[in-house]
Amino acid sequence: MDSSPAAALSAPTTASAPPLDDCLRLLRGERDEQKLAGLLIAANVCRAGDAAAVAEVYRAVGPRFLRRLLNTGLGKVEGGKEEEREAYLRLAVTVLSGLARVPEVAADEGVISIVPLIAEVVSKSSELTITEECFELLSLIAIASEDGAYKFCEPGVMAMLFSQIINFPDGSRCSELAIHLIQLLAHKLRAENMSVENLQGMTSMVTSLATFFDALHTAVKFESLHILTTLLSQKESPLHDALRSMPSAIWQSHIRGGIIAVLQNRVVSSEKLQALLLAECMMSILGENWLSKDYKVPDNENGMPIDKFVLLVLESARVEVAVLLNELAYLKYESSKSDQTDDAISQKQRNLAILFSLIERIIKMISDASSSEGAPTQTICERTIMKAITGLNETVSLVLDFIQDAKDHGQRKGDDLLAAVRIVGSYLAETPYACKEKTERLLEFIFCIEGQDESSPFYSVCFMLPMLSQITTTADGCRTLASFGGYRTVIDCLIKMTEQNGMIIDHGSMFLACDTIINLMSNKKNAHISMEPYFVRLLEALTTWAGTMDASSVIMTASSLCTMVMDLTSEDFLLSCSDFDSKTLETLSDLIVRSLQQDIPDDDGEQLNQKQTIISGYKRWADRFPRVKNVVNRNVSV
């Protein structure tokens, strides 16, 4: 720059000319002195709020001169006097802020291009008034267009912008404006549309927020918490992959420190829920063991031993679950219609779902820590594991009471009830005999529970399959399931899995359902199982499943169960059933042959046992199934 803002004030103007005309004439001048004088007038034009006039001013000055003015203020242009740089910066930022109040100008490519320079001003300026105007300007650019918002993700921009927030005075307007800008970006930016380079900008924003969340003890702490949950709770986001690949884990430690501070202090329940949601997000992104991972971060004031942290999160979640279950039960069954609102119930149901998801992840983490496989990397002690299990027992018992309440009031439909079944199923999958009496008493009702959008029970049965496949290995468990015909519901669930547009929803659930029925059939005398229409449909479903798969595990499991069902009946009986397709006999024959032809390794004990079950079963019923026997005898020797 060859002139200072002060010198520009002496530039000649025409007294009779309107201010806008003066401004435009000077801005279009050839000398920097004229342009600077024009900018001083332009500040007043912008304040007047005439959008058309502001747009005209921007076209007259152009982004190139404004960029040069900023570079001069930053000391990047030779010849600029050091004592005048702040004046240049102040003038450039003030004029740009005024111009950007018009969305058309804020969305212009020239204005968007100066975002990295403004970020640099923020990182270097010690004047809070300049910093405030910078954040106001950047917010206007972020609001005006998608391109403007994504410009912030260019390498280095986020780091420059937010590195200073931690140094701003408590409660300052700068902190408020900076957090407002981050909120805007968090809601506008979509990681799925970003390049790898831009994702680095997003991770920089997350790490900055993590620092604020941990270190600050003002309203910014809670704003950071809310923005972090917004960013990290997006499902299947490329941002998650970018965060996983970050070489430093300090941001993870900062988030842990912030969660500890919120959960340990007397804050409103809604903020504790947000902190617990953030913990769930971290476990979702980084794995369940994030909760028990030991971060060695020096001078961390909010540090806490791992065992205490695990119990703090679990106990906080348990307290919130107990409160929400009571409140929901009251709103649904006891309050008058005038006292309750659908919105209040829906919000509590959403909060409960978050807490259930977190507790499910803790159950998985405790299971991993308790297993021999998890022992080498275990960071929590056995005493903590036992305390956690005791707490989980109490919470699952409360959840079962919630289900009992629904049963008593004749309500079996609702996503909150389905979520309750899911967490019970998750826990009983690890400890199938926990809360044994309550579970047995409620099992028949649990099998009737439907989600809000379900037309018949399905997911409630799926959630209980891991437990059922374990308890039915005993005669007592088989009797429990058979006592109310629960095996029919399991068979119905298995059949539905094969009817989902010809695709299996979940092979894991299919195997568990098959294992449950196989266990039951192995104890059929104790369970008093006999042939009935459900088993006819089961044969067709199993041949459909195995017919689409080459995996030996599928073939052997399906064939084992078919062999057991066929032992209850005969070819003549099946053909007499009006809903039995005679072609199923062909597919059954093919399935038996395929299973007997499988080359099973000597060390695969499960499939060897299945093959023996198929052979011995076939020998018992072969004469009752002449068509199947003919096919088998042509292809294999039994």
mmCIF file with all atom_site columns, C-alpha atoms in Angstrom, residues 14 94 104 165 180 202 242 254 293 302 362 446 458-459 516 533 573 630:
data_model
loop_
_atom_site.group_PDB
_atom_site.id
_atom_site.type_symbol
_atom_site.label_atom_id
_atom_site.label_alt_id
_atom_site.label_comp_id
_atom_site.label_asym_id
_atom_site.label_entity_id
_atom_site.label_seq_id
_atom_site.pdbx_PDB_ins_code
_atom_site.Cartn_x
_atom_site.Cartn_y
_atom_site.Cartn_z
_atom_site.occupancy
_atom_site.B_iso_or_equiv
_atom_site.pdbx_formal_charge
_atom_site.auth_seq_id
_atom_site.auth_comp_id
_atom_site.auth_asym_id
_atom_site.auth_atom_id
_atom_site.pdbx_PDB_model_num
ATOM 1  C CA . THR A 1 14  ? -16.905 16.951  -4.333 1.00 0.00 ? 14  THR A CA 1
ATOM 2  C CA . THR A 1 94  ? -14.951 -3.394  8.968  1.00 0.00 ? 94  THR A CA 1
ATOM 3  C CA . GLU A 1 104 ? -25.435 -11.750 -2.519 1.00 0.00 ? 104 GLU A CA 1
ATOM 4  C CA . ILE A 1 165 ? -10.841 -19.416 21.881 1.00 0.00 ? 165 ILE A CA 1
ATOM 5  C CA . HIS A 1 180 ? -21.958 -19.415 17.192 1.00 0.00 ? 180 HIS A CA 1
ATOM 6  C CA . MET A 1 202 ? -13.666 -31.156 10.220 1.00 0.00 ? 202 MET A CA 1
ATOM 7  C CA . ALA A 1 242 ? -11.123 -39.582 9.690  1.00 0.00 ? 242 ALA A CA 1
ATOM 8  C CA . HIS A 1 254 ? -10.043 -34.159 26.351 1.00 0.00 ? 254 HIS A CA 1
ATOM 9  C CA . LYS A 1 293 ? -8.672  -47.349 27.515 1.00 0.00 ? 293 LYS A CA 1
ATOM 10 C CA . ASN A 1 302 ? -9.689  -33.579 34.755 1.00 0.00 ? 302 ASN A CA 1
ATOM 11 C CA . ILE A 1 362 ? -20.900 -51.097 28.478 1.00 0.00 ? 362 ILE A CA 1
ATOM 12 C CA . ILE A 1 446 ? -42.095 -60.186 25.805 1.00 0.00 ? 446 ILE A CA 1
ATOM 13 C CA . PHE A 1 458 ? -40.566 -59.933 15.333 1.00 0.00 ? 458 PHE A CA 1
ATOM 14 C CA . TYR A 1 459 ? -37.694 -57.887 16.759 1.00 0.00 ? 459 TYR A CA 1
ATOM 15 C CA . THR A 1 516 ? -32.978 -72.880 19.890 1.00 0.00 ? 516 THR A CA 1
ATOM 16 C CA . PRO A 1 533 ? -48.488 -76.929 10.949 1.00 0.00 ? 533 PRO A CA 1
ATOM 17 C CA . PHE A 1 573 ? -48.668 -86.732 6.001  1.00 0.00 ? 573 PHE A CA 1
ATOM 18 C CA . ASN A 1 630 ? -34.456 -92.743 -3.526 1.00 0.00 ? 630 ASN A CA 1
#
